[in-house]
PDB file of C-alpha atoms in Angstrom:
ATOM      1  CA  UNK Z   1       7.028  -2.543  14.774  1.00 69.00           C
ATOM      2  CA  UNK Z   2       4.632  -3.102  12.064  1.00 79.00           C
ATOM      3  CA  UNK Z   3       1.442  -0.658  13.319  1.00 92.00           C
ATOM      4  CA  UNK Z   4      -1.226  -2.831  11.431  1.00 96.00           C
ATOM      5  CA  UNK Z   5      -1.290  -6.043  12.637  1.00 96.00           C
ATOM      6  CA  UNK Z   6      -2.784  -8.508  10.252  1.00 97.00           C
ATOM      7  CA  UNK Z   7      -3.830 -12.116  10.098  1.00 97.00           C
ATOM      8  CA  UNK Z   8      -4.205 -14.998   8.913  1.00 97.00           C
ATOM      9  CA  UNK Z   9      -0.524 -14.708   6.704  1.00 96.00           C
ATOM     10  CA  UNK Z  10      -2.620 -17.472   4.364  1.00 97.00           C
ATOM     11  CA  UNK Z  11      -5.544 -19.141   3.682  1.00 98.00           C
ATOM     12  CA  UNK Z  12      -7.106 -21.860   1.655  1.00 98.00           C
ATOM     13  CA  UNK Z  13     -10.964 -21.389   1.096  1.00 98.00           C
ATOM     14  CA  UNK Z  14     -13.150 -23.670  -1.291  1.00 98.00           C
ATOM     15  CA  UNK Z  15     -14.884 -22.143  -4.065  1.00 97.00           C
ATOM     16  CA  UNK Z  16     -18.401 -20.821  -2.353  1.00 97.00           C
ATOM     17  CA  UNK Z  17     -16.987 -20.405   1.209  1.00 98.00           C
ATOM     18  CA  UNK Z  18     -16.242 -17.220   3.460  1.00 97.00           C
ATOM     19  CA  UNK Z  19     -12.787 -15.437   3.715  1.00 97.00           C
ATOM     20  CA  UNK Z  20     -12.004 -13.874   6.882  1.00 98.00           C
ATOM     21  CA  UNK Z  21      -9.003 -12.025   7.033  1.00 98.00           C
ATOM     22  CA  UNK Z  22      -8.533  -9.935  10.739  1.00 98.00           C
ATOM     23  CA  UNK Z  23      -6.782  -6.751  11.669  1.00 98.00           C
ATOM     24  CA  UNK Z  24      -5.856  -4.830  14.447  1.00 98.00           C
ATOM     25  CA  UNK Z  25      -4.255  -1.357  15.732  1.00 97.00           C
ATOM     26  CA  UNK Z  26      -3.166   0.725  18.552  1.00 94.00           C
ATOM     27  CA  UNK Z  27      -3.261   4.212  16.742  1.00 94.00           C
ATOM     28  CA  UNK Z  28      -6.287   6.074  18.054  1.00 93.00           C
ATOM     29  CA  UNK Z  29      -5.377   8.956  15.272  1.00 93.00           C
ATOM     30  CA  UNK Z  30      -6.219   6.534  12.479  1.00 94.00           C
ATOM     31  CA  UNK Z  31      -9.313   7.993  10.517  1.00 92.00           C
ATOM     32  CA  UNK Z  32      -9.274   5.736   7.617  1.00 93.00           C
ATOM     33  CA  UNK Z  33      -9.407   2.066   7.342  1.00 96.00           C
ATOM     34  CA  UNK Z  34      -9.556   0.614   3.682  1.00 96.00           C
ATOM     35  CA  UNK Z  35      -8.756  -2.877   2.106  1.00 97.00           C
ATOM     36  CA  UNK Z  36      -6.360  -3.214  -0.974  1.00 97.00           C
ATOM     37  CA  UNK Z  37      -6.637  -6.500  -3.061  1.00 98.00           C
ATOM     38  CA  UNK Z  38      -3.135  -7.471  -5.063  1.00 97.00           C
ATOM     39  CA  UNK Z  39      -2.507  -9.685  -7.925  1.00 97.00           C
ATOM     40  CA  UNK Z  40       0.780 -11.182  -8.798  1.00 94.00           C
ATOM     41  CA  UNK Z  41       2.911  -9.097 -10.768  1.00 91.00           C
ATOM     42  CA  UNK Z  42       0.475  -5.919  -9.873  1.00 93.00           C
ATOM     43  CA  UNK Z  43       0.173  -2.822  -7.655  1.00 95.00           C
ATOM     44  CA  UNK Z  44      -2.339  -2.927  -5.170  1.00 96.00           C
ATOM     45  CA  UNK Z  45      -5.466  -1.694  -5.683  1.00 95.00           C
ATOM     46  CA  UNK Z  46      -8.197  -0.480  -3.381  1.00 94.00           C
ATOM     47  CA  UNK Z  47     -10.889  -2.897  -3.027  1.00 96.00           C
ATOM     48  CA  UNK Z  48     -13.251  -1.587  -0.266  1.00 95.00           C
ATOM     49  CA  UNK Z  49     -12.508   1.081   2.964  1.00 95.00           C
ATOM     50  CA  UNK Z  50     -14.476   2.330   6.046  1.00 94.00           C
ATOM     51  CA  UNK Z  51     -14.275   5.060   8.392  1.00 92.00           C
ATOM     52  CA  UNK Z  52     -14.543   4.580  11.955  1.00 91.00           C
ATOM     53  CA  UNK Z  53     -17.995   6.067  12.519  1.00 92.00           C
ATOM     54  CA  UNK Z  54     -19.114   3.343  10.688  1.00 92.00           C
ATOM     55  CA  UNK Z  55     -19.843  -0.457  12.471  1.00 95.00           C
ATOM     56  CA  UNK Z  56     -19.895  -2.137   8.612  1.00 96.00           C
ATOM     57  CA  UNK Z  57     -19.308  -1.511   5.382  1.00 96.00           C
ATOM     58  CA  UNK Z  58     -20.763  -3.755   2.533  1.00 96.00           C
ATOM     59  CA  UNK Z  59     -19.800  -4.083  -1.202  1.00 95.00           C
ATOM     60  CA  UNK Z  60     -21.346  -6.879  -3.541  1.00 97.00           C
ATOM     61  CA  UNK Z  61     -19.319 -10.019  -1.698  1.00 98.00           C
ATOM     62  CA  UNK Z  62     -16.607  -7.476  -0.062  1.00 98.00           C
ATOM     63  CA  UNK Z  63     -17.925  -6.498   3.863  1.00 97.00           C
ATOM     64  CA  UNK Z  64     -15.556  -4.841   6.236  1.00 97.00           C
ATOM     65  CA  UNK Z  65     -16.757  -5.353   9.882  1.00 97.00           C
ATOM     66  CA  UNK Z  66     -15.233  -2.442  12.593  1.00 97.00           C
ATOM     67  CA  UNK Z  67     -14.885  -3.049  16.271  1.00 96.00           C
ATOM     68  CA  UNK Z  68     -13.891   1.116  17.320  1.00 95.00           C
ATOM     69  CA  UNK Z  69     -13.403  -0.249  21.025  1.00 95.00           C
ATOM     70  CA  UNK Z  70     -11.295  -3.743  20.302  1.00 96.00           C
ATOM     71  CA  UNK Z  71      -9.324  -1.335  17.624  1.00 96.00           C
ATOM     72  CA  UNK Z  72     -10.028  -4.098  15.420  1.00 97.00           C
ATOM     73  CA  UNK Z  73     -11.464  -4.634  11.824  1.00 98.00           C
ATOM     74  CA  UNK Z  74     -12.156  -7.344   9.255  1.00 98.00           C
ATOM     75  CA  UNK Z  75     -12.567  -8.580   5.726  1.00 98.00           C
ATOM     76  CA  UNK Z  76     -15.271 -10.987   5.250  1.00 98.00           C
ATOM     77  CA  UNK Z  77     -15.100 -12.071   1.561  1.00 98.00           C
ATOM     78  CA  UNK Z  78     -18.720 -13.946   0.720  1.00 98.00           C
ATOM     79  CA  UNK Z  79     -19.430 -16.900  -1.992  1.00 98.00           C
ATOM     80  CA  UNK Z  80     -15.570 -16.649  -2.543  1.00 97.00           C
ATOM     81  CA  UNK Z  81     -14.550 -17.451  -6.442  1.00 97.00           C
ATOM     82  CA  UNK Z  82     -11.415 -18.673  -7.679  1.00 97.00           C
ATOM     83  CA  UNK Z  83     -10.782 -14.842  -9.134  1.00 97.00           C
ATOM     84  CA  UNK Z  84     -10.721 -13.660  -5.855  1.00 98.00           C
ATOM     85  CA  UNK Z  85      -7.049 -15.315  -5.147  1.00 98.00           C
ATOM     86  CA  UNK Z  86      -4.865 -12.426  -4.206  1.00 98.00           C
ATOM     87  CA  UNK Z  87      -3.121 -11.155  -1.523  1.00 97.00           C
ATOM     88  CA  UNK Z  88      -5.305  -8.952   0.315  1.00 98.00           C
ATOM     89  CA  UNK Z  89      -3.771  -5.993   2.697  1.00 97.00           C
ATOM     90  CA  UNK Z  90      -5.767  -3.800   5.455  1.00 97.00           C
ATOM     91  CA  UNK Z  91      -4.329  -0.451   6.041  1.00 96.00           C
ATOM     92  CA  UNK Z  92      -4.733   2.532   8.033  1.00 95.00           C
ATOM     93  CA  UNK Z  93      -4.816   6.283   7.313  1.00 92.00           C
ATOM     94  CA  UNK Z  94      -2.933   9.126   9.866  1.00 90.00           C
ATOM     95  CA  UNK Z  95      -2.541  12.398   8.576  1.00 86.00           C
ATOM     96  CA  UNK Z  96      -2.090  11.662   4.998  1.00 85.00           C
ATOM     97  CA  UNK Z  97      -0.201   8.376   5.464  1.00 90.00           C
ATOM     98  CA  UNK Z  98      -1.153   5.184   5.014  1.00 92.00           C
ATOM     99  CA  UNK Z  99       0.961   1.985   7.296  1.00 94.00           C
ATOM    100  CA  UNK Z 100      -0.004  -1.282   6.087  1.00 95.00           C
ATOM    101  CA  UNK Z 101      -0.464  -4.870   7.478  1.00 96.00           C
ATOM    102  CA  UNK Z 102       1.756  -7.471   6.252  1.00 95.00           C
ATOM    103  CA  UNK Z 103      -0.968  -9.154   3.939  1.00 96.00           C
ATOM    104  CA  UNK Z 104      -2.543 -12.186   3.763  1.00 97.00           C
ATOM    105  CA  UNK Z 105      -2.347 -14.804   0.477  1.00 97.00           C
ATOM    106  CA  UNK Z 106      -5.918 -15.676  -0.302  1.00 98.00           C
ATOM    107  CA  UNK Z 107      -6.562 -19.350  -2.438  1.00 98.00           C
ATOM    108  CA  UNK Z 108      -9.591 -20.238  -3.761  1.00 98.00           C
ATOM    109  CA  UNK Z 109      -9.989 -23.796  -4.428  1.00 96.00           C
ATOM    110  CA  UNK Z 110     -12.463 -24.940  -7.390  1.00 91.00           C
TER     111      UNK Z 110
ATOM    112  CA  UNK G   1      -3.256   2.065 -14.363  1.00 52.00           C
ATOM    113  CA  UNK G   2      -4.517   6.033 -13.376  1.00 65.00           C
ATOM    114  CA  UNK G   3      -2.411   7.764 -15.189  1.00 90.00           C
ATOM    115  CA  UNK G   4       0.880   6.571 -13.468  1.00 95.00           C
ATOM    116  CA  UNK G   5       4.211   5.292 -14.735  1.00 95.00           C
ATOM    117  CA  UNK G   6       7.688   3.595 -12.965  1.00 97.00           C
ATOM    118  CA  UNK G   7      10.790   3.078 -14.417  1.00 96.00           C
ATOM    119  CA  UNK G   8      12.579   0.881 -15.333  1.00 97.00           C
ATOM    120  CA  UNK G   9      10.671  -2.187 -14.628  1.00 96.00           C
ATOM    121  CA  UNK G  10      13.089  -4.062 -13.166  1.00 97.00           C
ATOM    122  CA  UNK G  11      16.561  -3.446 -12.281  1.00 97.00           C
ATOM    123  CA  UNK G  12      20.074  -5.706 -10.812  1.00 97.00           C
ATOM    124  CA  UNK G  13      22.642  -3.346  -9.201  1.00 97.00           C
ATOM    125  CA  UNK G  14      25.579  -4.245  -7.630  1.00 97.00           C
ATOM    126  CA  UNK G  15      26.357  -3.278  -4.153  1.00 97.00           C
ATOM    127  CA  UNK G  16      27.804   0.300  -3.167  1.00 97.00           C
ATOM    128  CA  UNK G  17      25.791   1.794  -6.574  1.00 97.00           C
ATOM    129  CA  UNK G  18      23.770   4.697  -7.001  1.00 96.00           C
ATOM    130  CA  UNK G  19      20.403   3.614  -8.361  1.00 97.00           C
ATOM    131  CA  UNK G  20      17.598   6.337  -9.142  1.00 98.00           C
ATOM    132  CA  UNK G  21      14.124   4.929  -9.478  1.00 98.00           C
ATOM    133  CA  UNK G  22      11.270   7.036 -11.383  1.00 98.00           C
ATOM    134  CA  UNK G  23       7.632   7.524 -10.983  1.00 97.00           C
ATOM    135  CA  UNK G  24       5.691  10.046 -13.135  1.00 97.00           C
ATOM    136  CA  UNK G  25       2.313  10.888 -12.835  1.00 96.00           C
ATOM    137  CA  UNK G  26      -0.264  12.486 -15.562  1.00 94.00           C
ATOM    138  CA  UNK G  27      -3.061  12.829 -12.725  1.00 87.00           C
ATOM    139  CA  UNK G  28      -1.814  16.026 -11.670  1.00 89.00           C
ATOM    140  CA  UNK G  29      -2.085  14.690  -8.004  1.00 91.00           C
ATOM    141  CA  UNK G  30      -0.416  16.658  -4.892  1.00 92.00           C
ATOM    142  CA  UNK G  31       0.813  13.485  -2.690  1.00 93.00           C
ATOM    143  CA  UNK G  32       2.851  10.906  -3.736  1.00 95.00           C
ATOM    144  CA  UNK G  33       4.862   8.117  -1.899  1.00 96.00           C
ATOM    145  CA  UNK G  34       7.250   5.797  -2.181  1.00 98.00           C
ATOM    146  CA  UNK G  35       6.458   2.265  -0.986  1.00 98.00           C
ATOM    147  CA  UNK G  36       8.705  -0.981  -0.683  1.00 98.00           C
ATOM    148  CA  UNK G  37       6.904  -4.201  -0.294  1.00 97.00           C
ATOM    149  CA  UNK G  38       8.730  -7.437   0.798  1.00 94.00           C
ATOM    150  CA  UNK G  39       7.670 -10.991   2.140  1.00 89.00           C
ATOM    151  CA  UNK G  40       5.863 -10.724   5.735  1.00 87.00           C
ATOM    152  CA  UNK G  41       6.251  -6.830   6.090  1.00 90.00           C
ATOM    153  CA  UNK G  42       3.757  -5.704   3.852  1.00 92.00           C
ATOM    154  CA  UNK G  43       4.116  -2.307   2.202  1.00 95.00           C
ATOM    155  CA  UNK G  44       6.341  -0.384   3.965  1.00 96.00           C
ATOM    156  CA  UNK G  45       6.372   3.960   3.306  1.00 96.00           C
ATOM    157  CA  UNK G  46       9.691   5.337   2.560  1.00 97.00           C
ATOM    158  CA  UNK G  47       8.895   8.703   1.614  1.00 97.00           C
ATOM    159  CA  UNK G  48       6.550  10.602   0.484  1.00 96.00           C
ATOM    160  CA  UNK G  49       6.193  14.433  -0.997  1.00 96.00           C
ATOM    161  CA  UNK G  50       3.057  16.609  -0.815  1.00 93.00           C
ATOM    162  CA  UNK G  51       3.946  19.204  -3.244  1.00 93.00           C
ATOM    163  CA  UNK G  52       6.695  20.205  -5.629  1.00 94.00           C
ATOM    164  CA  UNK G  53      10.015  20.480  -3.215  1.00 93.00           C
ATOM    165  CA  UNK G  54       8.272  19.251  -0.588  1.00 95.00           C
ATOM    166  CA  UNK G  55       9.257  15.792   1.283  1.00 96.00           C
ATOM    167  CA  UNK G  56       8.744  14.145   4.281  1.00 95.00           C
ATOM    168  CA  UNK G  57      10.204  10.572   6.088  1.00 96.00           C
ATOM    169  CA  UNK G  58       8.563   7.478   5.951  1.00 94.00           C
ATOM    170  CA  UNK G  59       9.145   4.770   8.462  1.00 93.00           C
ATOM    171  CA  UNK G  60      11.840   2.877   6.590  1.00 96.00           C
ATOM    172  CA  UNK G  61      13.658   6.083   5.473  1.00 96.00           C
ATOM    173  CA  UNK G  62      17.521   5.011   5.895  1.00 96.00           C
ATOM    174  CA  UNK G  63      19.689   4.682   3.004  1.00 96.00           C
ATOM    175  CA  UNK G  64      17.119   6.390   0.497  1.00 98.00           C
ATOM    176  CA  UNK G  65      16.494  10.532  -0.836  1.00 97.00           C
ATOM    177  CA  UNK G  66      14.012  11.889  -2.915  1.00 98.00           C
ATOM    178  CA  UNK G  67      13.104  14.174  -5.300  1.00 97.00           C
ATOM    179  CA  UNK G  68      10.618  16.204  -6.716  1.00 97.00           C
ATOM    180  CA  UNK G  69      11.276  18.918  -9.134  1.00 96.00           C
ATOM    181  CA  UNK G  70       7.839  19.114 -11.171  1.00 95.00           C
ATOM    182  CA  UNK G  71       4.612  17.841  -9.965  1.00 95.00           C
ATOM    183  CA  UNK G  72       4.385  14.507 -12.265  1.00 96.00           C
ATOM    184  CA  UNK G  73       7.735  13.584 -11.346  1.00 97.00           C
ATOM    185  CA  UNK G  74       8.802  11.711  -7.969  1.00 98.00           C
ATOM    186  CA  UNK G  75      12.364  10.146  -7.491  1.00 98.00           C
ATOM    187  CA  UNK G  76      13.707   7.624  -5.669  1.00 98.00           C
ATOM    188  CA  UNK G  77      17.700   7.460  -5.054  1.00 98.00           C
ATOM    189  CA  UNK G  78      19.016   4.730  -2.829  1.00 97.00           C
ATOM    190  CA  UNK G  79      22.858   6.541  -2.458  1.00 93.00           C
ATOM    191  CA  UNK G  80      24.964   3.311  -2.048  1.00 96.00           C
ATOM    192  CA  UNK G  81      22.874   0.607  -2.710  1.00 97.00           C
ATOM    193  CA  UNK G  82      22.652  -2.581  -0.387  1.00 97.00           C
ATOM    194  CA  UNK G  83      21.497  -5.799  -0.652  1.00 97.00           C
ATOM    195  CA  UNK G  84      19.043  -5.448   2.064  1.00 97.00           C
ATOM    196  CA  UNK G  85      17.486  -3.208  -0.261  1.00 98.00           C
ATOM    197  CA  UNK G  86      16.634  -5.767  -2.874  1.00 98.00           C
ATOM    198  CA  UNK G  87      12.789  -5.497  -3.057  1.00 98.00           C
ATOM    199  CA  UNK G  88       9.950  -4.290  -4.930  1.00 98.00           C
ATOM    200  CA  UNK G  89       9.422  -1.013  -4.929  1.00 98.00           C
ATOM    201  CA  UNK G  90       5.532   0.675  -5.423  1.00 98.00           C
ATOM    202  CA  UNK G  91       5.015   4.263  -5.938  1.00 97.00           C
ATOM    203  CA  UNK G  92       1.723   5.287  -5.317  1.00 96.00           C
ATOM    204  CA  UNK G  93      -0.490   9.074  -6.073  1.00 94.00           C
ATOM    205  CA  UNK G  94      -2.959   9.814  -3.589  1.00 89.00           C
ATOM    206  CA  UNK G  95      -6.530  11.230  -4.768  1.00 81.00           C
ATOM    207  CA  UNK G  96      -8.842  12.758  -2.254  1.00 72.00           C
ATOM    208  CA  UNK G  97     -12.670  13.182  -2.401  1.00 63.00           C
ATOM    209  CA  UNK G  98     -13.923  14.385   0.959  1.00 58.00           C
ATOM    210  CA  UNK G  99     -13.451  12.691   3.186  1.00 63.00           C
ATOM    211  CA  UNK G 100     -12.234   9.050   1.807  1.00 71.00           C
ATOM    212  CA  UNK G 101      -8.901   8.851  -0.120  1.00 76.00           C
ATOM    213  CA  UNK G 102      -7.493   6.493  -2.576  1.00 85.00           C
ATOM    214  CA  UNK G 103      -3.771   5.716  -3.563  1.00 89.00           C
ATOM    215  CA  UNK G 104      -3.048   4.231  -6.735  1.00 92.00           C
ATOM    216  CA  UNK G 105      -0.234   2.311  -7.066  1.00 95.00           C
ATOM    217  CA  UNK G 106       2.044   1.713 -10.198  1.00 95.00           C
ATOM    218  CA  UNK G 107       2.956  -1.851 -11.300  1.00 94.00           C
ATOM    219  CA  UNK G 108       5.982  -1.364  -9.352  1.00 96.00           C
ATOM    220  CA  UNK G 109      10.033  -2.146  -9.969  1.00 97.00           C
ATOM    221  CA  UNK G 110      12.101  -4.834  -9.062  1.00 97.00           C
ATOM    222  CA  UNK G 111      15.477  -4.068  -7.795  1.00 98.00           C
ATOM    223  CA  UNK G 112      18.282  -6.492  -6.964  1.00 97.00           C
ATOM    224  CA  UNK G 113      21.095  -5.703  -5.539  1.00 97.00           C
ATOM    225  CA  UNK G 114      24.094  -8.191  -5.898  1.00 96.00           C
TER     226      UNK G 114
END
């Protein structure tokens, strides 16, 4: 009963295209929504976040969009380069834990 | 990789074993969890301790303690391991500034349990 629900599990992108990965939730008490990027062989790392006062958040190529109402939110990832393949996770915060989605395995073709 | 360390790196166990996983911190941060990440579920939190002796459940908490004695130090013990347990494992320090947070993970272990 995975709280984060998150998809596409994979996708295939050309080099220059747009990345949209989608989440979604039913936990009103989560107050934190950020984005962790993960390379093989690597711990995650945090790559962008958002609160939920906040409609967008935008960083370089990196924009989160945030739908309070749906209890949805999004990864767009812009001009996307081959050094962006990774598997990409959304999470959400409630009182000092985070649940994750399952992740989604981002390829950028050259 | 701020300031945090697992060990070992990777591990094989056999079944019905004691295994004790370690994660050490020099960040001096009060939260840290223990994560287990496998295909199609994501990161999943076992447990987690906000302060020195004190620990709280995750969602997947069966089958696994922890410890924390000293606040760099957070242990993992799966009691009689299982090969359902076979995963990699991610522990993670939390650092807050207002109101955003951040976890940092380690680079993680592999266990497998035969």
């Amino acid at each position: 009963q995975q709280q984060v629900k998150q998809s596409p599990q994979s996708l295939i992108v050309q080099k220059g295209g747009i990345s949209i990965i989608n989440c979604a939730y039913e936990n009103t008490a989560f107050d934190y929504f950020p984005w962790y990027q993960q390379f093989p062989g690597k711990g995650p790392a945090l790559l962008i976040a958002i609160r939920p006062d906040v409609s967008e958040k935008k960083e370089g190529r990196f924009t989160i969009s945030f739908n309070k109402s749906a209890k949805q939110f999004s990864l767009h990832i812009m001009d996307s380069q081959p050094g962006d393949s990774a598997t990409y996770f959304c999470a959400a915060r409630n009182d000092y834990k985070l649940s994750f989605g399952a992740g989604t395995t981002v390829t950028v073709r050259a | 990789d701020a300031g945090i360390t697992q060990s070992p790196r990777h591990k094989v166990t056999e079944t019905g074993t004691p295994v004790t996983l370690r994660c050490h911190q020099t960040e001096n941060h009060r939260y840290m969890y223990w994560y287990r990440q496998d295909p199609g579920h994501g990161l999943r939190l076992i447990h987690y301790s906000y302060g020195v002796k004190d620990t709280d459940k995750g969602e997947v908490s069966d089958g696994y303690s922890v410890s924390r004695s000293k606040t760099e130090d957070f242990l993992l013990t799966l009691e009689s391991a299982t090969s359902s347990q076979t995963s990699v494992y991610f522990c993670a320090i939390s650092e807050s500034t207002g109101s955003n947070e951040k976890l940092f993970f380690g680079s993680g272990t592999q266990l497998s349990v035969l």
